[in-house]
């Protein structure tokens, strides 16, 4: 494509995107009179019609509070919610629906573990091992616990390609009670050797919490195969609505943990003297849940199952390979893309720097071409410091993106060069 | 849509490419403060040397986007040699141009803002207003200390 050619969709379209793009109403809109090029799914995904319909139908036909009403629609609402739980159980290979705790998002799921498990099991001198590529959601709850309890935080370093450097893993695990790490980096796309880390942790008697916020929406997920003890993820990055996420935990761990928040729904009995917590999973679900959002997330799981997570992953890898190739060929001199160079070792997240141009300015110029990318520190300031960057621009893909989206990005980057390049 | 040319005026890009008063001042006698934009991670450091109620010298450092860096540069030119009251007026005038101060803050005529006037278009890009005010808030911190 020459620099003067219109931004045409001449590039071949991935079969998957061709089949799915029309399922997402938002992708039919334009921005400033141009078709939207949405490359920010790592922040939140778009929602297919099936999810919108499921939530709409719930409100139109079944809406009632769950678990407490002895009337028909209250029963239907409860069923809808528990059916969704069962879908999520199957989706991540959990042994029982009792292990699937609904919460607001991945952030709340990590906080639940830090608060409930952490405050019960960790004391001064214990260590929690994190990595240099964590999202703030998997850092700050541990900082809070560390300052409250005198728990030591340790950090697995990264190599220059953005892979975890595991050479000192055994030493770092010595005295660690928990390893909490991202299964897929939201900045680098890095997918660490999860099983290897989990096995090493378990050998040393440490538990493993996986931040699956990026992983679960993009990879076939089986908690038994991953070998983790807790898994946190958000619905809104996997075609579901905002305001709903999941904490999965091994049942015996969850059984032994005290409740996180107190209120209705999470109790069996309350007296003036005290309370008796409810059974799993409700013990951790205080108050009226986000029922419509649970239903929407269930529909999102159905939608992704219909595509097949293997196919989702193949699509991501192929489009990431295309993006790495195209962007490097066209902008190789000015462009630095962070993270592992092999598409198979990463998710569809490309953080980049473009010459000396600040990420804010990049995204501002791209916006005028209807190209949506994120700019900033991506809630991973320790990682940004490690990369020696104040901010990066980040393009991330999902099932509805195709090669023409990448071509638009590559082309719009020319305009960034025009405005900010050497004069 | 507000056009990019509203945001990236030539003067703005010039201050971005050729920042004035970038650097440090020995502290003391100068004062120093740091500002952060938690949204995008921009950082700015402002040094000011104040004597007899006048800003004798000012320098800035840090990293950020074209708007935050060029504003810092223009601000440094605008406040150098001004009395503290004049600086406060300038700040209010600038912030009212950014629609942050609305209680009749635009007391100074636009001409008083000098090159800073070129940032008027930022107001059409609400997420960027923070970029343009970061260095002003940091300057206030510096002058307070
Ligand atoms: C790796 C990672 N962890 C955690 C989160 C937090 O997700 P949420 O904001 O939905 O809680 C995100 C999302 O930005 C993420 O990318």
Coordinates of C-alpha atoms and ligand atoms in Angstrom, one line a residue:
Chain A
X1 CA 0.0 0.0 0.0
X2 CA 1.6 3.3 -0.9
X3 CA 1.4 6.2 1.5
X4 CA -1.0 8.1 -0.7
X5 CA -3.4 5.2 -1.4
X6 CA -6.7 5.4 0.5
X7 CA -6.9 3.1 3.5
X8 CA -8.5 0.3 1.7
X9 CA -9.3 -3.2 3.0
X10 CA -7.4 -4.9 0.3
X11 CA -5.6 -7.2 2.6
X12 CA -7.0 -10.7 3.0
X13 CA -9.5 -11.0 5.8
X14 CA -9.2 -13.7 8.4
X15 CA -12.0 -16.2 8.1
X16 CA -12.8 -15.8 11.8
X17 CA -13.1 -12.1 11.7
X18 CA -15.2 -12.3 8.6
X19 CA -17.6 -14.5 10.4
X20 CA -17.7 -12.6 13.7
X21 CA -17.3 -8.9 12.9
X22 CA -21.0 -8.5 12.0
X23 CA -22.0 -10.1 15.4
X24 CA -20.7 -6.9 17.2
X25 CA -23.1 -4.0 16.7
X26 CA -20.5 -1.4 17.8
X27 CA -18.1 -2.4 15.1
X28 CA -20.7 -1.2 12.5
X29 CA -20.4 2.4 13.7
X30 CA -18.1 5.0 12.3
X31 CA -15.9 7.5 14.0
X32 CA -15.5 10.9 12.4
X33 CA -17.1 9.4 9.3
X34 CA -14.6 6.6 9.0
X35 CA -15.2 2.9 9.9
X36 CA -14.0 2.2 13.4
X37 CA -10.7 0.3 13.8
X38 CA -10.9 -1.1 17.3
X39 CA -7.6 -2.2 18.6
X40 CA -8.1 -2.0 22.3
X41 CA -9.6 -5.3 23.3
X42 CA -6.9 -5.8 26.0
X43 CA -8.7 -2.9 27.8
X44 CA -12.2 -4.2 27.1
X45 CA -13.6 -6.3 24.3
X46 CA -16.7 -5.4 22.3
X47 CA -19.9 -7.3 22.9
X48 CA -21.7 -9.5 20.5
X49 CA -25.4 -9.2 19.9
X50 CA -26.0 -12.5 21.6
X51 CA -24.8 -11.0 24.9
X52 CA -26.8 -7.8 24.6
X53 CA -29.9 -9.9 23.8
X54 CA -29.4 -12.2 26.7
X55 CA -29.2 -9.3 29.1
X56 CA -32.1 -7.5 27.5
X57 CA -34.2 -10.7 27.6
X58 CA -33.3 -11.2 31.3
X59 CA -34.6 -7.7 32.2
X60 CA -37.6 -8.0 30.0
X61 CA -38.8 -11.4 31.1
X62 CA -37.2 -12.8 34.2
X63 CA -35.9 -9.9 36.4
X64 CA -36.3 -10.7 40.1
X65 CA -33.9 -10.9 43.0
X66 CA -32.2 -14.3 43.2
X67 CA -32.2 -17.0 45.9
X68 CA -34.9 -15.5 48.0
X69 CA -38.2 -15.5 46.3
X70 CA -40.7 -18.4 46.3
X71 CA -42.3 -17.3 43.1
X72 CA -41.9 -18.3 39.5
X73 CA -39.8 -15.5 38.0
X74 CA -37.5 -15.4 41.1
X75 CA -36.9 -19.1 40.4
X76 CA -36.1 -18.4 36.8
X77 CA -33.7 -15.6 37.7
X78 CA -31.9 -17.9 40.2
X79 CA -31.8 -20.6 37.5
X80 CA -30.4 -18.2 35.0
X81 CA -27.7 -17.2 37.3
X82 CA -26.7 -20.7 38.3
X83 CA -26.8 -21.9 34.7
X84 CA -24.3 -19.2 33.9
X85 CA -22.1 -20.4 36.8
X86 CA -22.2 -23.9 35.4
X87 CA -21.1 -22.6 31.9
X88 CA -18.2 -20.8 33.5
X89 CA -17.3 -23.9 35.4
X90 CA -17.1 -25.9 32.2
X91 CA -15.3 -23.1 30.4
X92 CA -12.3 -23.1 32.7
X93 CA -12.4 -26.8 33.6
X94 CA -13.4 -26.3 37.3
X95 CA -14.3 -29.4 39.3
X96 CA -17.5 -27.9 40.7
X97 CA -19.7 -24.8 40.4
X98 CA -19.0 -24.3 44.1
X99 CA -15.5 -23.1 43.0
X100 CA -16.8 -20.4 40.8
X101 CA -17.2 -17.1 42.7
X102 CA -18.8 -14.2 41.0
X103 CA -17.3 -10.8 41.7
X104 CA -17.0 -7.5 40.0
X105 CA -13.8 -8.1 38.0
X106 CA -10.3 -9.5 38.2
X107 CA -9.3 -6.7 40.5
X108 CA -11.9 -7.7 43.1
X109 CA -11.0 -11.4 42.7
X110 CA -7.4 -10.7 43.6
X111 CA -8.4 -8.5 46.5
X112 CA -10.7 -11.3 47.7
X113 CA -7.7 -13.6 47.9
X114 CA -5.4 -11.1 49.5
X115 CA -8.0 -10.1 52.0
X116 CA -9.5 -13.5 52.9
X117 CA -6.7 -16.0 52.3
X118 CA -3.9 -13.5 52.8
X119 CA -5.0 -12.1 56.2
X120 CA -5.7 -15.6 57.5
X121 CA -2.6 -17.3 56.3
X122 CA 0.2 -14.8 56.0
X123 CA 2.3 -13.4 58.8
X124 CA 5.4 -11.2 59.2
X125 CA 8.3 -12.9 57.5
X126 CA 6.2 -14.8 54.9
X127 CA 6.9 -13.9 51.3
X128 CA 4.6 -13.3 48.3
X129 CA 6.4 -13.7 44.9
X130 CA 5.2 -11.4 42.1
X131 CA 6.7 -10.6 38.8
X132 CA 7.9 -7.4 37.1
X133 CA 5.2 -7.6 34.5
X134 CA 2.1 -7.5 36.8
X135 CA -0.9 -5.2 36.4
X136 CA -1.5 -2.9 39.4
X137 CA -4.5 -5.2 40.2
X138 CA -2.0 -7.9 41.1
X139 CA 0.4 -5.6 42.9
X140 CA -1.4 -3.1 45.0
X141 CA -3.5 -5.6 47.0
X142 CA -0.2 -7.3 48.0
X143 CA 1.4 -4.0 48.9
X144 CA -1.6 -3.3 51.2
X145 CA -1.2 -6.7 52.8
X146 CA 2.6 -6.3 53.0
X147 CA 2.4 -3.0 54.9
X148 CA -0.4 -4.3 57.2
X149 CA 1.2 -7.7 58.0
X150 CA 4.9 -7.2 57.4
X151 CA 4.8 -9.7 54.5
X152 CA 7.7 -9.5 52.1
X153 CA 7.1 -8.9 48.4
X154 CA 9.5 -10.5 46.0
X155 CA 9.8 -9.9 42.2
X156 CA 10.6 -12.3 39.4
X157 CA 12.7 -10.3 36.9
X158 CA 12.3 -10.1 33.1
X159 CA 14.8 -10.6 30.4
X160 CA 15.3 -8.1 27.6
X161 CA 12.7 -9.8 25.4
X162 CA 10.1 -9.5 28.1
X163 CA 10.2 -13.1 29.2
X164 CA 10.3 -14.0 32.9
X165 CA 13.8 -14.8 34.0
X166 CA 13.4 -18.0 36.0
X167 CA 17.1 -18.6 36.8
X168 CA 16.6 -17.7 40.5
X169 CA 13.1 -19.1 40.8
X170 CA 14.0 -21.6 43.5
X171 CA 15.8 -19.1 45.6
X172 CA 12.9 -16.6 45.3
X173 CA 10.5 -19.4 46.3
X174 CA 12.3 -20.1 49.5
X175 CA 10.0 -18.9 52.2
X176 CA 7.3 -17.8 49.7
X177 CA 3.7 -18.8 50.6
X178 CA 2.1 -17.6 47.4
X179 CA 3.2 -16.9 43.8
X180 CA 0.8 -14.5 42.1
X181 CA 1.4 -13.8 38.4
X182 CA -0.2 -12.8 35.2
X183 CA -0.8 -15.7 32.8
X184 CA -0.6 -13.3 29.9
X185 CA 0.9 -9.8 30.2
X186 CA -1.4 -6.9 29.2
X187 CA 1.6 -4.9 28.0
X188 CA 4.0 -7.4 26.5
X189 CA 1.7 -10.2 25.7
X190 CA 4.2 -12.6 27.3
X191 CA 2.8 -16.0 28.3
X192 CA 5.0 -17.3 31.0
X193 CA 5.7 -21.1 31.5
X194 CA 2.7 -21.3 33.9
X195 CA 2.9 -25.0 34.7
X196 CA 6.6 -24.9 35.4
X197 CA 6.3 -22.0 37.8
X198 CA 3.2 -23.6 39.4
X199 CA 5.0 -26.9 39.9
X200 CA 8.1 -25.3 41.4
X201 CA 5.8 -23.3 43.7
X202 CA 3.9 -26.3 44.9
X203 CA 7.2 -28.2 45.5
X204 CA 8.1 -25.5 47.9
X205 CA 4.7 -25.4 49.5
X206 CA 3.6 -22.2 48.0
X207 CA 0.1 -21.6 46.4
X208 CA -0.4 -20.1 43.0
X209 CA -2.7 -17.3 42.0
X210 CA -3.0 -16.7 38.3
X211 CA -4.2 -13.3 37.0
X212 CA -6.1 -14.6 34.0
X213 CA -7.6 -11.2 32.9
X214 CA -5.8 -11.4 29.5
X215 CA -5.3 -15.2 29.3
X216 CA -8.9 -16.5 29.8
X217 CA -10.4 -14.4 27.0
X218 CA -7.8 -15.6 24.5
X219 CA -6.7 -19.1 25.4
X220 CA -8.3 -22.5 26.0
X221 CA -8.3 -22.6 29.8
X222 CA -8.2 -25.6 32.1
X223 CA -7.4 -24.8 35.7
X224 CA -6.3 -28.4 36.4
X225 CA -3.8 -28.3 33.5
X226 CA -2.6 -24.9 34.5
X227 CA -1.9 -26.2 37.9
X228 CA -3.0 -23.1 39.8
X229 CA -4.9 -22.7 43.0
X230 CA -6.7 -19.5 42.2
X231 CA -7.6 -17.9 38.9
X232 CA -8.9 -14.3 38.6
X233 CA -10.5 -12.9 35.5
X234 CA -13.0 -10.3 34.2
X235 CA -16.0 -10.8 32.0
X236 CA -15.7 -7.6 30.0
X237 CA -12.5 -8.6 28.2
X238 CA -14.1 -11.8 26.9
X239 CA -17.2 -10.4 25.2
X240 CA -19.2 -10.1 28.4
X241 CA -20.5 -7.0 30.2
X242 CA -18.6 -4.9 32.6
X243 CA -19.2 -5.3 36.4
X244 CA -18.8 -9.1 36.4
X245 CA -15.8 -11.2 36.9
X246 CA -14.8 -14.5 38.4
X247 CA -12.6 -15.9 41.1
X248 CA -12.0 -19.6 40.8
X249 CA -10.3 -21.4 43.7
X250 CA -9.8 -24.9 44.7
X251 CA -12.7 -26.0 46.8
X252 CA -10.8 -27.0 50.0
X253 CA -9.0 -23.6 50.0
X254 CA -12.2 -21.7 49.5
X255 CA -13.9 -23.8 52.2
X256 CA -11.2 -22.9 54.7
X257 CA -11.2 -19.2 53.9
X258 CA -13.3 -16.6 55.9
X259 CA -15.8 -14.5 54.0
X260 CA -14.6 -11.4 52.3
X261 CA -17.5 -9.0 52.6
X262 CA -20.5 -9.4 54.9
X263 CA -24.1 -8.9 54.2
X264 CA -27.1 -10.7 52.7
X265 CA -26.7 -13.8 50.5
X266 CA -23.5 -14.8 52.2
X267 CA -25.1 -16.1 55.4
X268 CA -26.9 -19.2 56.6
X269 CA -28.0 -17.5 59.9
X270 CA -27.6 -14.2 61.6
X271 CA -28.4 -13.5 65.3
X272 CA -27.6 -10.6 67.6
X273 CA -24.6 -12.6 68.7
X274 CA -23.1 -13.4 65.3
X275 CA -23.5 -15.1 61.9
X276 CA -23.0 -18.4 60.2
X277 CA -21.5 -18.1 56.7
X278 CA -23.3 -19.6 53.8
X279 CA -21.9 -22.5 51.7
X280 CA -19.7 -22.0 48.7
X281 CA -19.9 -20.2 46.4
X282 CA -22.4 -17.8 48.1
X283 CA -20.2 -17.4 51.1
X284 CA -18.2 -15.0 49.0
X285 CA -21.1 -13.3 47.2
X286 CA -22.5 -10.7 49.7
X287 CA -25.4 -8.6 48.6
X288 CA -27.5 -8.8 45.4
X289 CA -25.3 -9.9 42.6
X290 CA -25.0 -8.4 39.2
X291 CA -27.6 -10.9 37.9
X292 CA -28.0 -9.5 34.4
X293 CA -24.2 -9.3 34.0
X294 CA -23.9 -12.9 35.1
X295 CA -26.4 -13.9 32.5
X296 CA -24.5 -11.8 29.9
X297 CA -21.3 -13.4 30.8
X298 CA -22.9 -16.8 30.4
X299 CA -24.0 -15.8 26.9
X300 CA -20.4 -14.6 26.2
X301 CA -19.1 -18.0 27.2
X302 CA -21.6 -19.7 24.9
X303 CA -20.5 -17.3 22.1
X304 CA -16.8 -18.1 22.6
X305 CA -17.6 -21.8 22.9
X306 CA -19.4 -21.6 19.6
X307 CA -16.2 -20.3 18.0
X308 CA -13.9 -22.6 20.0
X309 CA -11.1 -21.3 22.1
X310 CA -8.5 -23.2 20.0
X311 CA -9.7 -21.2 17.0
X312 CA -9.6 -17.9 19.0
X313 CA -6.0 -18.7 19.8
X314 CA -5.1 -19.6 16.2
X315 CA -6.6 -16.4 15.0
X316 CA -4.7 -14.3 17.6
X317 CA -1.4 -15.9 16.7
X318 CA -1.8 -15.5 13.0
X319 CA -2.9 -11.9 13.3
X320 CA -0.1 -11.1 15.7
X321 CA 2.4 -12.6 13.3
X322 CA 0.9 -10.4 10.5
X323 CA 1.0 -7.3 12.7
X324 CA 4.6 -7.9 13.8
X325 CA 5.7 -8.4 10.2
X326 CA 3.7 -5.5 8.7
X327 CA 4.6 -3.0 11.3
X328 CA 8.2 -3.9 11.3
X329 CA 8.5 -3.9 7.5
X330 CA 6.8 -0.5 7.3
X331 CA 8.2 1.3 10.3
X332 CA 11.1 -0.8 11.4
X333 CA 13.5 2.1 11.7
X334 CA 11.3 4.1 14.0
X335 CA 9.2 1.4 15.7
X336 CA 10.1 -0.5 18.9
X337 CA 7.7 -3.3 19.7
X338 CA 8.1 -4.7 23.3
X339 CA 7.7 -8.3 24.3
X340 CA 8.8 -11.7 22.9
X341 CA 9.4 -11.6 19.1
X342 CA 7.7 -15.0 18.4
X343 CA 3.9 -14.8 18.0
X344 CA 3.5 -18.2 19.5
X345 CA 5.0 -17.0 22.8
X346 CA 2.6 -14.1 23.3
X347 CA -0.9 -12.9 23.1
X348 CA -2.3 -10.4 20.6
X349 CA -1.0 -7.4 22.6
X350 CA 1.5 -5.1 20.9
X351 CA 3.0 -2.3 23.0
X352 CA 5.2 0.0 21.0
X353 CA 7.2 3.1 20.9
X354 CA 7.4 5.2 17.8
X355 CA 10.6 7.2 17.6
X356 CA 10.5 9.9 20.3
X357 CA 6.8 10.5 19.9
X358 CA 4.9 10.2 23.2
X359 CA 2.2 7.6 23.3
X360 CA -0.4 10.2 24.0
X361 CA 0.4 12.0 20.8
X362 CA 0.5 8.7 18.8
X363 CA -3.0 7.7 20.0
X364 CA -4.3 11.3 19.4
X365 CA -3.2 11.2 15.8
X366 CA -4.4 7.6 15.3
X367 CA -7.8 8.6 16.7
X368 CA -8.3 11.1 13.9
X369 CA -8.1 8.0 11.6
X370 CA -10.6 6.2 13.8
X371 CA -7.9 3.8 15.0
X372 CA -8.5 3.1 18.7
X373 CA -5.3 2.2 20.7
X374 CA -4.4 2.8 24.3
X375 CA -1.7 5.0 25.5
X376 CA -0.1 5.2 28.9
X377 CA 1.4 2.9 31.5
X378 CA -1.3 0.3 31.2
X379 CA -1.6 0.0 35.0
X380 CA 1.9 -1.6 35.0
X381 CA 4.2 1.1 36.3
X382 CA 6.9 -1.2 37.6
X383 CA 7.0 -2.9 34.2
X384 CA 7.2 0.5 32.4
X385 CA 10.2 1.4 34.5
X386 CA 11.8 -1.9 33.6
X387 CA 11.2 -1.1 29.9
X388 CA 12.7 2.3 30.5
X389 CA 9.5 3.9 29.1
X390 CA 7.2 6.5 30.6
X391 CA 4.3 5.3 28.4
X392 CA 3.7 3.1 25.4
X393 CA 1.0 2.9 22.8
X394 CA -0.7 -0.5 22.8
X395 CA -2.7 -2.1 20.0
X396 CA -4.5 -5.3 20.9
X397 CA -6.5 -7.7 18.8
X398 CA -9.4 -10.0 19.3
X399 CA -11.7 -12.3 17.2
X400 CA -13.2 -9.5 15.2
X401 CA -10.0 -7.9 14.0
X402 CA -8.5 -8.7 10.7
X403 CA -5.5 -7.8 8.6
X404 CA -7.1 -4.6 7.3
X405 CA -7.2 -3.3 10.9
X406 CA -3.5 -3.8 11.1
X407 CA -3.0 -2.1 7.7
X408 CA -5.0 0.9 8.9
X409 CA -2.8 1.1 12.0
X410 CA 0.4 0.9 9.9
X411 CA -0.9 3.6 7.6
X412 CA -2.1 5.9 10.3
X413 CA 1.4 5.7 11.9
X414 CA 2.7 7.4 8.8
X415 CA 0.6 10.4 9.7
X416 CA 2.2 10.3 13.2
X417 CA 5.6 10.4 11.4
X418 CA 4.5 13.3 9.2
X419 CA 3.5 15.4 12.2
X420 CA 6.2 14.5 14.7
X421 CA 9.0 13.1 12.6
X422 CA 12.3 14.8 12.0
X423 CA 11.6 18.2 10.4
Chain B
X1 CA -14.3 16.6 15.2
X2 CA -11.8 19.2 16.4
X3 CA -8.9 19.0 14.0
X4 CA -5.4 18.0 15.0
X5 CA -4.2 21.5 13.8
X6 CA -6.3 22.9 16.7
X7 CA -4.2 20.9 19.1
X8 CA -0.8 20.8 17.5
X9 CA -0.3 24.4 16.5
X10 CA 3.1 25.3 15.1
X11 CA 4.2 27.2 18.2
X12 CA 3.2 24.2 20.4
X13 CA 5.3 21.8 18.3
X14 CA 8.2 24.3 18.3
X15 CA 8.2 24.5 22.1
X16 CA 8.0 20.7 22.1
X17 CA 10.9 20.2 19.8
X18 CA 13.0 23.1 21.2
X19 CA 12.0 23.4 24.8
X20 CA 13.0 26.6 26.6
X21 CA 14.4 26.5 30.2
X22 CA 14.7 22.7 30.3
X23 CA 17.1 21.8 33.0
X24 CA 17.7 22.1 36.7
X25 CA 18.5 24.8 39.3
X26 CA 20.6 24.3 42.4
X27 CA 18.3 23.8 45.5
X28 CA 18.6 25.8 47.6
X29 CA 18.3 28.7 46.8
X30 CA 15.8 27.3 44.2
X31 CA 12.7 25.3 45.2
X32 CA 11.7 22.1 43.5
X33 CA 8.5 20.1 43.2
X34 CA 7.4 17.0 41.2
X35 CA 4.1 16.4 39.5
X36 CA 2.6 13.2 38.2
X37 CA -0.3 12.5 35.8
X38 CA -1.5 9.1 37.1
X39 CA -3.5 8.6 33.9
X40 CA -0.6 8.4 31.5
X41 CA 2.5 8.3 33.8
X42 CA 3.8 11.8 32.7
X43 CA 6.2 13.3 35.2
X44 CA 7.3 16.9 35.5
X45 CA 9.8 18.6 37.8
X46 CA 9.7 22.3 38.2
X47 CA 12.4 24.4 39.8
X48 CA 11.9 28.0 40.7
X49 CA 14.2 30.6 42.1
X50 CA 12.2 33.2 43.9
X51 CA 13.6 36.3 45.6
X52 CA 11.8 39.4 46.8
X53 CA 8.5 38.1 45.5
X54 CA 9.8 37.7 42.0
X55 CA 10.4 34.5 40.0
X56 CA 14.1 35.1 39.1
X57 CA 14.6 31.9 37.2
X58 CA 12.7 28.7 36.4
X59 CA 13.6 25.4 34.9
X60 CA 11.6 22.2 34.2
X61 CA 12.4 18.6 33.6
X62 CA 10.6 15.3 33.3
X63 CA 9.0 13.3 30.5
X64 CA 5.7 13.6 28.8
X65 CA 3.7 14.2 25.7
X66 CA 4.0 17.2 23.4
X67 CA 1.2 19.1 25.2
X68 CA 2.7 18.6 28.7
X69 CA 6.2 19.4 27.6
X70 CA 5.4 22.4 25.4
X71 CA 3.2 23.9 28.1
X72 CA 6.0 23.6 30.6
X73 CA 8.3 25.3 28.1
X74 CA 5.8 28.1 27.4
X75 CA 5.0 28.5 31.1
X76 CA 8.6 28.9 32.0
X77 CA 9.0 31.7 29.5
X78 CA 5.8 33.4 30.7
X79 CA 6.6 33.4 34.4
X80 CA 10.3 34.2 34.4
X81 CA 10.9 37.6 35.9
X82 CA 7.2 38.0 37.0
X83 CA 6.0 38.8 40.5
X84 CA 4.2 36.0 42.4
X85 CA 0.9 37.9 42.0
X86 CA 1.5 38.1 38.2
X87 CA 2.2 34.4 38.1
X88 CA -1.0 33.6 40.0
X89 CA -2.9 35.8 37.5
X90 CA -1.3 34.0 34.6
X91 CA -2.2 30.6 36.1
X92 CA -5.8 31.6 36.6
X93 CA -6.0 33.0 33.2
X94 CA -4.5 29.8 31.7
X95 CA -6.8 27.6 33.7
X96 CA -9.8 29.6 32.7
X97 CA -8.8 29.1 29.1
X98 CA -8.7 25.4 29.9
X99 CA -12.2 25.7 31.4
X100 CA -11.0 24.7 34.8
X101 CA -11.4 28.0 36.6
X102 CA -14.8 29.4 35.8
X103 CA -15.3 32.0 38.5
X104 CA -14.3 35.0 36.3
X105 CA -10.7 33.8 36.3
X106 CA -9.9 35.3 32.9
X107 CA -8.9 38.6 34.3
X108 CA -5.7 38.9 32.3
X109 CA -6.4 39.7 28.6
X110 CA -5.5 36.8 26.3
X111 CA -2.4 38.8 25.2
X112 CA -0.9 38.3 28.6
X113 CA -0.6 34.6 28.0
X114 CA 1.8 35.1 25.2
X115 CA 2.7 31.8 23.4
X116 CA 0.5 29.9 25.9
X117 CA -2.4 31.3 23.9
X118 CA -1.6 28.7 21.3
X119 CA -2.9 26.0 23.7
X120 CA -6.4 27.3 23.5
X121 CA -7.4 24.4 21.3
X122 CA -6.5 21.8 24.0
X123 CA -9.9 22.5 25.6
X124 CA -11.5 20.7 22.6
X125 CA -9.6 17.6 23.6
X126 CA -10.8 17.0 27.2
X127 CA -8.4 14.2 28.0
X128 CA -5.5 16.4 27.2
X129 CA -6.4 19.3 29.6
X130 CA -4.6 17.4 32.4
X131 CA -1.5 17.3 30.2
X132 CA -1.6 21.1 29.9
X133 CA -2.2 21.9 33.6
X134 CA 0.2 19.4 35.1
X135 CA 3.2 21.8 35.0
X136 CA 1.1 24.7 36.4
X137 CA 0.0 22.7 39.4
X138 CA 3.6 21.6 39.9
X139 CA 4.7 25.2 39.7
X140 CA 2.2 26.2 42.3
X141 CA 3.6 23.4 44.5
X142 CA 7.1 24.7 43.9
X143 CA 6.2 28.3 44.8
X144 CA 4.4 27.2 47.9
X145 CA 7.4 25.4 49.3
Ligands
LIG1 C1 -3.4 -8.5 33.3 C2 -4.5 -7.8 33.9 N1 -4.8 -8.0 35.2 C3 -5.8 -7.4 35.8 C4 -6.6 -6.5 35.1 C5 -7.7 -5.8 35.8 O1 -8.9 -6.1 35.2 P1 -10.2 -5.3 35.8 O2 -10.0 -3.8 35.7 O3 -11.3 -5.8 34.9 O4 -10.4 -5.7 37.2 C6 -6.4 -6.2 33.8 C7 -7.2 -5.3 33.0 O5 -6.9 -4.2 32.7 C8 -5.3 -6.9 33.2 O6 -5.0 -6.7 31.9

